[in-house]
Every structure is written in C-alpha cells, then in structure tokens.
PDB file of C-alpha atoms in Angstrom:
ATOM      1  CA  UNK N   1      54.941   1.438 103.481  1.00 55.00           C
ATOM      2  CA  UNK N   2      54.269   4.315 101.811  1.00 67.00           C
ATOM      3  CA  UNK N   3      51.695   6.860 104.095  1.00 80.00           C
ATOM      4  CA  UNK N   4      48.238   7.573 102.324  1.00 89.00           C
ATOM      5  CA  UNK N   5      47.672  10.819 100.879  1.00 95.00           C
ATOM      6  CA  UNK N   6      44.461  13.160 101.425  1.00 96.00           C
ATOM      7  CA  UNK N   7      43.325  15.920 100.124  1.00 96.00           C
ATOM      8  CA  UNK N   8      40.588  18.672 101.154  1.00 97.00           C
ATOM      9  CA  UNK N   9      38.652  20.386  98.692  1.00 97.00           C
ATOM     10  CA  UNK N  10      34.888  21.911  98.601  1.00 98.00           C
ATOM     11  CA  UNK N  11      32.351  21.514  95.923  1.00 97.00           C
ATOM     12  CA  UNK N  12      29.681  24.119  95.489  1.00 96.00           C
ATOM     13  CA  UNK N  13      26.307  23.045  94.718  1.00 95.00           C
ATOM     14  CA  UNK N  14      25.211  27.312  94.498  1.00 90.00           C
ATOM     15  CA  UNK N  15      24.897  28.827  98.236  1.00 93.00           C
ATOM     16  CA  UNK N  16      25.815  25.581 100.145  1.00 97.00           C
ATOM     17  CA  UNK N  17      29.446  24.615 100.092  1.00 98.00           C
ATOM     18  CA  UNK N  18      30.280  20.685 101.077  1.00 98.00           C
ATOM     19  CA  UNK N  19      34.070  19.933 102.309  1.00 98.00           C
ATOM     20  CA  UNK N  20      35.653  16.824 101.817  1.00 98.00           C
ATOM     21  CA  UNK N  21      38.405  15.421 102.777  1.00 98.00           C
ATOM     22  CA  UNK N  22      39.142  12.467 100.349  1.00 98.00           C
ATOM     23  CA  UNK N  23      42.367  10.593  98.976  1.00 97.00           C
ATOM     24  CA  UNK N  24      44.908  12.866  97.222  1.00 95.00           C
ATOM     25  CA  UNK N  25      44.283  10.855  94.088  1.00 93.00           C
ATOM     26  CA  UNK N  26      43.832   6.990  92.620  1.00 91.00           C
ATOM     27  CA  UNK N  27      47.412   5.750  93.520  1.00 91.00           C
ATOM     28  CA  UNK N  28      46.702   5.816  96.745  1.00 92.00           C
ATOM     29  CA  UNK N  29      46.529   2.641  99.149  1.00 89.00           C
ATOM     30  CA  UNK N  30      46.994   1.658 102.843  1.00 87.00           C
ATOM     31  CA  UNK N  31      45.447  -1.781 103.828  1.00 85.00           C
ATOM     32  CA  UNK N  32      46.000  -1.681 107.623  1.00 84.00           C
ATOM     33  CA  UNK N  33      45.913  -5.445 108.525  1.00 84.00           C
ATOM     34  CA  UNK N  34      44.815  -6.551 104.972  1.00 90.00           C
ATOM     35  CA  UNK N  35      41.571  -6.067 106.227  1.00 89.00           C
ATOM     36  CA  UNK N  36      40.849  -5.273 101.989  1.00 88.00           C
ATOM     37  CA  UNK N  37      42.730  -7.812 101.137  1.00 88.00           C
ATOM     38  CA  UNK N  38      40.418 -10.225 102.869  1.00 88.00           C
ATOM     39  CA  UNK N  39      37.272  -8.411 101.750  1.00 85.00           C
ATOM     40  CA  UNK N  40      38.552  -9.308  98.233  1.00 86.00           C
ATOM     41  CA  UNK N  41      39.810  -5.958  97.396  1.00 87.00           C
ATOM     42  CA  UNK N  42      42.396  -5.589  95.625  1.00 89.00           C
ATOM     43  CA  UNK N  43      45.630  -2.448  95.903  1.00 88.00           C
ATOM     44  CA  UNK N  44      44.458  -1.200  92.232  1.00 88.00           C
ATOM     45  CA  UNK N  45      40.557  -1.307  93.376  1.00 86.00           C
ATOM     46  CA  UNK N  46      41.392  -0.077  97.110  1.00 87.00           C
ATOM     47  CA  UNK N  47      41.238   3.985  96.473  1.00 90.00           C
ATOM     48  CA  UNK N  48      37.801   4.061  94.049  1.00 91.00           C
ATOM     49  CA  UNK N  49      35.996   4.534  96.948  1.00 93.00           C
ATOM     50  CA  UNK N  50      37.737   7.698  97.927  1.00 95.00           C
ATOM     51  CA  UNK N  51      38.235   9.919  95.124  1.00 96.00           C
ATOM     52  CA  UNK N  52      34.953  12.254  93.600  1.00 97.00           C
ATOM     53  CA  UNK N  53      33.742  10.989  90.676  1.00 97.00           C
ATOM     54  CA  UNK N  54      31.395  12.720  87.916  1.00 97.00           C
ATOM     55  CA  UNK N  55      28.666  10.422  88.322  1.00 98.00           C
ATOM     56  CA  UNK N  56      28.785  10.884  92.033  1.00 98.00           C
ATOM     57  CA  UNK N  57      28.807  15.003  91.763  1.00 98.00           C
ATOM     58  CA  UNK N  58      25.812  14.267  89.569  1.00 98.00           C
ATOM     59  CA  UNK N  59      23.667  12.447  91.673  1.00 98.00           C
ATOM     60  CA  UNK N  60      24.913  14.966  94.756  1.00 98.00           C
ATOM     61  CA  UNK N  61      23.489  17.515  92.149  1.00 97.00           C
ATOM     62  CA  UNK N  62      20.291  16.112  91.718  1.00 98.00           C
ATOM     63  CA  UNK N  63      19.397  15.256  95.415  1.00 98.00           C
ATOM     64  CA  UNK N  64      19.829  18.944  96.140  1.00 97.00           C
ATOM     65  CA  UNK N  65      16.068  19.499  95.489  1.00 95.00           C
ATOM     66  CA  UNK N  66      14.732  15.948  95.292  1.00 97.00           C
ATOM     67  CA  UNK N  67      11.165  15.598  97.202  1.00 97.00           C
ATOM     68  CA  UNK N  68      12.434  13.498 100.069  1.00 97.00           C
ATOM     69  CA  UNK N  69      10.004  14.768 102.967  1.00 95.00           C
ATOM     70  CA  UNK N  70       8.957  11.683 105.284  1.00 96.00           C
ATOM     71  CA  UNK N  71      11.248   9.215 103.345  1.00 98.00           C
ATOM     72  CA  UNK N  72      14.176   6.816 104.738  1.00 98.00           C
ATOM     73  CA  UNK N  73      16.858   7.192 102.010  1.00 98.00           C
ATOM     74  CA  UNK N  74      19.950   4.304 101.629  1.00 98.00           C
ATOM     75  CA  UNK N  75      23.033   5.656  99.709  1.00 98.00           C
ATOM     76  CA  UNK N  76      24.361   1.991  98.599  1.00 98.00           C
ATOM     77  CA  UNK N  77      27.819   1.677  97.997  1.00 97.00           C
ATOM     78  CA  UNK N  78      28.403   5.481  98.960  1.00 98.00           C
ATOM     79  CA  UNK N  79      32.306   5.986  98.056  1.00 97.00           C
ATOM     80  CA  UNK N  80      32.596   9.337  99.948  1.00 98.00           C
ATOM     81  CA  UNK N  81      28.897   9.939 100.189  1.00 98.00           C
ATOM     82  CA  UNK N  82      28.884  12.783  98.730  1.00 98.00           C
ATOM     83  CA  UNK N  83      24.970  12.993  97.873  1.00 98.00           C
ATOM     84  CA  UNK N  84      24.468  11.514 101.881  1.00 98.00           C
ATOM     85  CA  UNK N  85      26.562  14.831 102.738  1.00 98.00           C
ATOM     86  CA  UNK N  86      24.150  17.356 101.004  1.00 98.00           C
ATOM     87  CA  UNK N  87      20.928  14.879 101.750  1.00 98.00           C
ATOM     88  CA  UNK N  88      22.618  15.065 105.738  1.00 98.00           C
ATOM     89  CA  UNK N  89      22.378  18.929 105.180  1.00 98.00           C
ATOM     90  CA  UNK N  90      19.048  19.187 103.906  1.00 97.00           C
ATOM     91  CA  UNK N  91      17.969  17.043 107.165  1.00 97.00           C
ATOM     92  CA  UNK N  92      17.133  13.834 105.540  1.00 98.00           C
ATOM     93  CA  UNK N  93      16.499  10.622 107.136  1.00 98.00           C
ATOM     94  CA  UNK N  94      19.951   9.215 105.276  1.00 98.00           C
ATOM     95  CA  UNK N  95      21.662   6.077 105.557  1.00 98.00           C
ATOM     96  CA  UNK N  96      25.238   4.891 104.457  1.00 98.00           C
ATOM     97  CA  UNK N  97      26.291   1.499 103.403  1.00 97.00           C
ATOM     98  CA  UNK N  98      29.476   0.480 101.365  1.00 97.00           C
ATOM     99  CA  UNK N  99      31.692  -2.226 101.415  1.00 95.00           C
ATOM    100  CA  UNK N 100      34.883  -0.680 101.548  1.00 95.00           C
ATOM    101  CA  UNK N 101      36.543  -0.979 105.137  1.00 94.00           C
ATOM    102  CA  UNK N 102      37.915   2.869 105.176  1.00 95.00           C
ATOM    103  CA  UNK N 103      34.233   4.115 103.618  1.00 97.00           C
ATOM    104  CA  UNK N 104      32.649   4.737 107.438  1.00 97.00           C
ATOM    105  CA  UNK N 105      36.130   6.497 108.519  1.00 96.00           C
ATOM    106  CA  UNK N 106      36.258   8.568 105.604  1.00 97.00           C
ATOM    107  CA  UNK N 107      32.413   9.617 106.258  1.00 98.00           C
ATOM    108  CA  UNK N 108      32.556  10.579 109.716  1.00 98.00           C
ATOM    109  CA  UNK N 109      35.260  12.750 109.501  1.00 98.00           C
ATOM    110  CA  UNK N 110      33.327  14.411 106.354  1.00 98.00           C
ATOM    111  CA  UNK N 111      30.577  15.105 108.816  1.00 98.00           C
ATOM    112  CA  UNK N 112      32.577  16.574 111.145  1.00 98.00           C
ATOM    113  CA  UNK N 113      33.754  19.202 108.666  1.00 98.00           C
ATOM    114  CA  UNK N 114      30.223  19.928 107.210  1.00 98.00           C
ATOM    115  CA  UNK N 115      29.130  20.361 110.839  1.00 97.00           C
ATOM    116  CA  UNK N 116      26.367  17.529 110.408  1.00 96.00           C
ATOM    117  CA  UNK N 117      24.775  15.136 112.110  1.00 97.00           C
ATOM    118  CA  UNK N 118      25.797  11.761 112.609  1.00 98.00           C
ATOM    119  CA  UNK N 119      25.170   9.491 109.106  1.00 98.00           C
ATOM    120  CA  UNK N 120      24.282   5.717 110.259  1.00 98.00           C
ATOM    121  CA  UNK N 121      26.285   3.828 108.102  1.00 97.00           C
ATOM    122  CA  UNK N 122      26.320   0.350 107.190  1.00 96.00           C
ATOM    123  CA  UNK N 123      29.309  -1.811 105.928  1.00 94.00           C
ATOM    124  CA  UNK N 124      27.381  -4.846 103.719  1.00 94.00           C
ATOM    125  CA  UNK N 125      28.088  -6.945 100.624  1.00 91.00           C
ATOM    126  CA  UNK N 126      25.462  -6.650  98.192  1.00 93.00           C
ATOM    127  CA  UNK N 127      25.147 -10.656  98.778  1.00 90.00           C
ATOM    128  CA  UNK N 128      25.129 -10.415 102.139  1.00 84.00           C
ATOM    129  CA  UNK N 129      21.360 -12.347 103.097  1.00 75.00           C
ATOM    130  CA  UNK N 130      21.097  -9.888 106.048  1.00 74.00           C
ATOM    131  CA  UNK N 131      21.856  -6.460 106.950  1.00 78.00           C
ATOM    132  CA  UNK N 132      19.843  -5.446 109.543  1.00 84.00           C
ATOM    133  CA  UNK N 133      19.541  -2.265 107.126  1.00 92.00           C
ATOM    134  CA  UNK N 134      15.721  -2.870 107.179  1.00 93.00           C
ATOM    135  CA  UNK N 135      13.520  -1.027 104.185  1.00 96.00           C
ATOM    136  CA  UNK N 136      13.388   2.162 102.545  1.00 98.00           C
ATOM    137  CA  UNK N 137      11.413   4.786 100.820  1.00 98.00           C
ATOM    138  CA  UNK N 138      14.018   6.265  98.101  1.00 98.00           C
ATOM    139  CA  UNK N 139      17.541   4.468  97.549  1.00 98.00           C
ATOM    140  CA  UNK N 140      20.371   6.477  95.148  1.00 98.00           C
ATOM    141  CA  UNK N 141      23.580   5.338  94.057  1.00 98.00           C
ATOM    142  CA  UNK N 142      26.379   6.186  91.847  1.00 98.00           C
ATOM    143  CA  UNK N 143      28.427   4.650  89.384  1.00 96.00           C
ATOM    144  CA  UNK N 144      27.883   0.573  90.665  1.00 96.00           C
ATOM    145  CA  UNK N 145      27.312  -1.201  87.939  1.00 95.00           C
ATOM    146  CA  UNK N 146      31.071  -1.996  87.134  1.00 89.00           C
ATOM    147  CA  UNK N 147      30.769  -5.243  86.136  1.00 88.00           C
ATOM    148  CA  UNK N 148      28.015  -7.659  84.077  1.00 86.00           C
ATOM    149  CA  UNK N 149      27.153  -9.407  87.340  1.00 89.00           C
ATOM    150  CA  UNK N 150      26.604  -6.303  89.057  1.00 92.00           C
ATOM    151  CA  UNK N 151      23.011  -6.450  87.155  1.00 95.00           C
ATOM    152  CA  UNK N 152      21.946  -9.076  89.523  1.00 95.00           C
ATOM    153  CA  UNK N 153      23.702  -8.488  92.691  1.00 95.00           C
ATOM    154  CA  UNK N 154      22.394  -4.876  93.072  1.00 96.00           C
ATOM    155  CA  UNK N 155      19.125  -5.224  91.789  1.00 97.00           C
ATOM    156  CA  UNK N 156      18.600  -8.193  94.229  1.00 95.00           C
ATOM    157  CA  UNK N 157      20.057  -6.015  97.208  1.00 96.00           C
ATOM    158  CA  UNK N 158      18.068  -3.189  96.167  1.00 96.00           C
ATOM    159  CA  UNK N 159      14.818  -5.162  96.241  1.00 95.00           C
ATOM    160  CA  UNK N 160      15.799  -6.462  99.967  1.00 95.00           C
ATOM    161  CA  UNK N 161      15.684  -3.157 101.090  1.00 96.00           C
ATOM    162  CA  UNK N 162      12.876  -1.175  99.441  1.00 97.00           C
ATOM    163  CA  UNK N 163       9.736  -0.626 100.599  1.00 97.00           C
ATOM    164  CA  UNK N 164       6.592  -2.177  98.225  1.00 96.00           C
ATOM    165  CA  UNK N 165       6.104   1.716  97.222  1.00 97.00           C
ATOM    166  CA  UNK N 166       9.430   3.206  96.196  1.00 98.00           C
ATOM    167  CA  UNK N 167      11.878   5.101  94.618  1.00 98.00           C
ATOM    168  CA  UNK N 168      15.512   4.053  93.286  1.00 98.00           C
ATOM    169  CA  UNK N 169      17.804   6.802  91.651  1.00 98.00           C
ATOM    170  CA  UNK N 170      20.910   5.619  90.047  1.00 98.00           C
ATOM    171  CA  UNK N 171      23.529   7.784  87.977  1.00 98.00           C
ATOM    172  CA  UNK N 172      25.144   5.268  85.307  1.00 97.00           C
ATOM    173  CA  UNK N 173      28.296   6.896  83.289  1.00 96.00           C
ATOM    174  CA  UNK N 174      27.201   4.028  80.667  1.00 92.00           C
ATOM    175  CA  UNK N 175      29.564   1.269  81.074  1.00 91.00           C
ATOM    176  CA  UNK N 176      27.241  -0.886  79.251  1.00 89.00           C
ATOM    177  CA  UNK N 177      25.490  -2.400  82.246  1.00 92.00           C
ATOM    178  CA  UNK N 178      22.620  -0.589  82.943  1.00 93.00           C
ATOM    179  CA  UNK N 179      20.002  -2.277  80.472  1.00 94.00           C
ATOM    180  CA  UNK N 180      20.398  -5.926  82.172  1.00 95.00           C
ATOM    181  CA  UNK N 181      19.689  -4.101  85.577  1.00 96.00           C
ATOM    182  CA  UNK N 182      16.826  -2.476  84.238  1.00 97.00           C
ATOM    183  CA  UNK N 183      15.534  -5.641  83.051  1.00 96.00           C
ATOM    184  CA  UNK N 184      16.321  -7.313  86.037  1.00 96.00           C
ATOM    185  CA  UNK N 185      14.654  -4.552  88.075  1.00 97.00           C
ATOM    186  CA  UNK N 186      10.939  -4.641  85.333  1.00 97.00           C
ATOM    187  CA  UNK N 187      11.020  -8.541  86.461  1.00 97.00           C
ATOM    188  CA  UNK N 188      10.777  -7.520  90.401  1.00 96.00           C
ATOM    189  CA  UNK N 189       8.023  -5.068  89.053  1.00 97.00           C
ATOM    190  CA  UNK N 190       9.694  -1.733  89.268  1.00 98.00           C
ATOM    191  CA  UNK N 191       8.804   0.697  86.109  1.00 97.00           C
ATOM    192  CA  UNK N 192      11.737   2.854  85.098  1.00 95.00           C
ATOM    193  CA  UNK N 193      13.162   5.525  82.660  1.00 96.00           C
ATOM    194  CA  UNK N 194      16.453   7.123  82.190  1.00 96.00           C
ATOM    195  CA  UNK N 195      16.738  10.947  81.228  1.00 96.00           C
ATOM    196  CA  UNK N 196      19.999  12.725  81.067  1.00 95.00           C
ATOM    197  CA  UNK N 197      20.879  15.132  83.391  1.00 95.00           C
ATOM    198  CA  UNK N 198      19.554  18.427  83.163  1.00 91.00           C
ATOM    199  CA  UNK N 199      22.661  20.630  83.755  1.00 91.00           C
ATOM    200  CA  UNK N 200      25.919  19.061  83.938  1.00 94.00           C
ATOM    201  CA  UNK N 201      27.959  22.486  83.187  1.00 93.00           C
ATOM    202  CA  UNK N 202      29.600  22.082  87.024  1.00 95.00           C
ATOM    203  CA  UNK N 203      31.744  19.092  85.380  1.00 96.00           C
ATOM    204  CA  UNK N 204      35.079  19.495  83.861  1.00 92.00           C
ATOM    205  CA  UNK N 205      33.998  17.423  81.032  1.00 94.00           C
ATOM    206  CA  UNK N 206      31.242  16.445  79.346  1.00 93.00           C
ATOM    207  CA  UNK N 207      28.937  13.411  81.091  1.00 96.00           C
ATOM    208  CA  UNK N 208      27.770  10.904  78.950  1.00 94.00           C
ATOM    209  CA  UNK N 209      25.863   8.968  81.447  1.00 96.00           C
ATOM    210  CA  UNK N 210      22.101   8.728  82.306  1.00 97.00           C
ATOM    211  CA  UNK N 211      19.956   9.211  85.476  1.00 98.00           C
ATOM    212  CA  UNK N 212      18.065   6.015  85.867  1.00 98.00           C
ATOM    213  CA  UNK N 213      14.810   6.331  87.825  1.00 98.00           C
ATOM    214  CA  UNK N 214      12.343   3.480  89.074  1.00 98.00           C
ATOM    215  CA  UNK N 215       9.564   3.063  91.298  1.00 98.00           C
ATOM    216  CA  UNK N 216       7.365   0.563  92.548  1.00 96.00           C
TER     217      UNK N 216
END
C-alpha cells in the first residue's frame, strides 16, 4: 500500500497565522482496517475531508470576528476544522463533529501545532438519532450540501442540536442544493438570508458561493 502523504502549510487570516498539517493533495488514501470502507466511504471520497477548501477558508474568514461571547458553537462535518482552529484561538466554547474516521486524528494534531486547547470532537452521522452532542447556540459549516438528500439530513441534524434561540452559518459554493435546505430549514421555523462574502481577495480564484445565515 501506498503511504499517505501530508503536507504543512499556514494560512494567514492578518496578524494570526493557523498551521495545518493536512493531506498532500486529493489522491491521497489509507483506510487502516477499512474502517471507511465500512462507514460507507468510498477511496475517491476518503481524502475530501483533508484537503482546504475555498468554502472552508471562507467561513474560517468570517468567524474571525463573529459575536460568539457566551455561545456553544458545533462545527458539523468539520473536514480539517479549520474555522474550529481560529474559533479555538479566539477562546470559543467550540465543538467538532465529522464523520470521517481520520477527521479527530487530523484535528488534534492541528491543535498541537496552533498551541490550543483541546477541541471536543464528535464522530456522528447526520442520521444518527443520538449524539450525546446536546444543543447549541451558533452552528457553522462548510461546503455539506453535496448531494439533493443532504437538504434533509442536515437540516434535521441541525435542528437536533440547536437551541430554540439560534444561529446557523453555512458557506455553500452553490452546488445547487442550498434552496431545498433553506426551505426545509423556514418549515422548522428558522428565518434566513444569504449575502456573499464581503472580501474573498485571500482566494486564488474567484468564489461564487453564498454565506447562508439563519436564526431562530
């Protein structure tokens, strides 16, 4: 078997620098066990959880001066928690949850080169009836609505787990998903609006996406 390749690299977000270590690139893939395999994942969706992606830089970008005093925050399906690392920095209550077996291994050793605290993290299906997550005040995301029945899944796990006065921040690249979860989300009684990102010039390319915002 062929070894799995990393790579480090830092991202600047102005004065604070966050390190990563993350896979070298997308053809990268190491199932110890099969313990993907089983999950359901399969070799050519095994490293999306361990690469940076645009929409995840842009949600890392706009938690770095989101009002999050007193709140319990939930990254769901984190990748390489990238916002949880600058949220971790800026001492928020933060949470971790993906369902990727390497996601927690990947994230601990990301705190350990940021110098931060320890990130609770979570490995859950979005059907999964229960957690033990419990509720919280602000929940962010990036890039999860992959597929049409994502609408439903993640709406329905988001609902489990927020508070009855909330906040939900999602960055969508616009896959074409994102108006059947924001239906889904007005019928569990959650307003919401999408605006695009105010400064995107950090990107190599131009992001076509939205920020989706809702509260209950």
């Amino acid at each position: 078997m062929t070894p799995m390749r990393v790579r480090y690299q830092t991202i600047e977000f102005g004065d604070l620098d966050i390190h990563l270590r993350t896979l070298r690139d997308r053809q990268q893939f190491l199932d110890v066990d099969g313990a993907a395999e089983k999950l359901g994942i399969s070799s050519a969706l095994w490293p999306l959880f361990g690469v940076v992606w645009d929409s995840s830089e842009v949600l890392a970008h706009h938690m770095l001066d989101y009002q999050i005093g007193g709140k319990r925050i939930l990254e769901v399906g984190c990748g390489i928690a990238l916002a949880s690392l600058v949220l971790n920095h800026r001492q928020a209550d933060i949470t971790a949850t993906d369902y990727h077996p390497e996601a927690e291994n990947f994230l601990a050793e990301n705190v350990l080169l940021n110098e931060g605290n320890k990130i609770p993290f979570v490995r859950t299906a979005w059907e999964d009836a229960e957690s033990d997550l419990g509720e919280f005040d602000l929940l962010i995301g990036s890039d999860l609505l992959y597929e049409r029945t994502h609408a439903e899944l993640l709406s329905g796990f988001i609902d489990q787990h927020a508070k009855t006065h909330c906040e939900v921040v999602l960055v969508d690249p616009g896959r074409g998903n994102h108006a059947r979860f924001s239906r889904q989300m007005v019928s569990l009684g959650y307003t919401h609006r999408q605006d695009k990102p105010e400064n995107s010039d950090y990107l190599s390319r131009p992001f076509r996406g939205q920020i989706l915002s809702y509260s209950r």
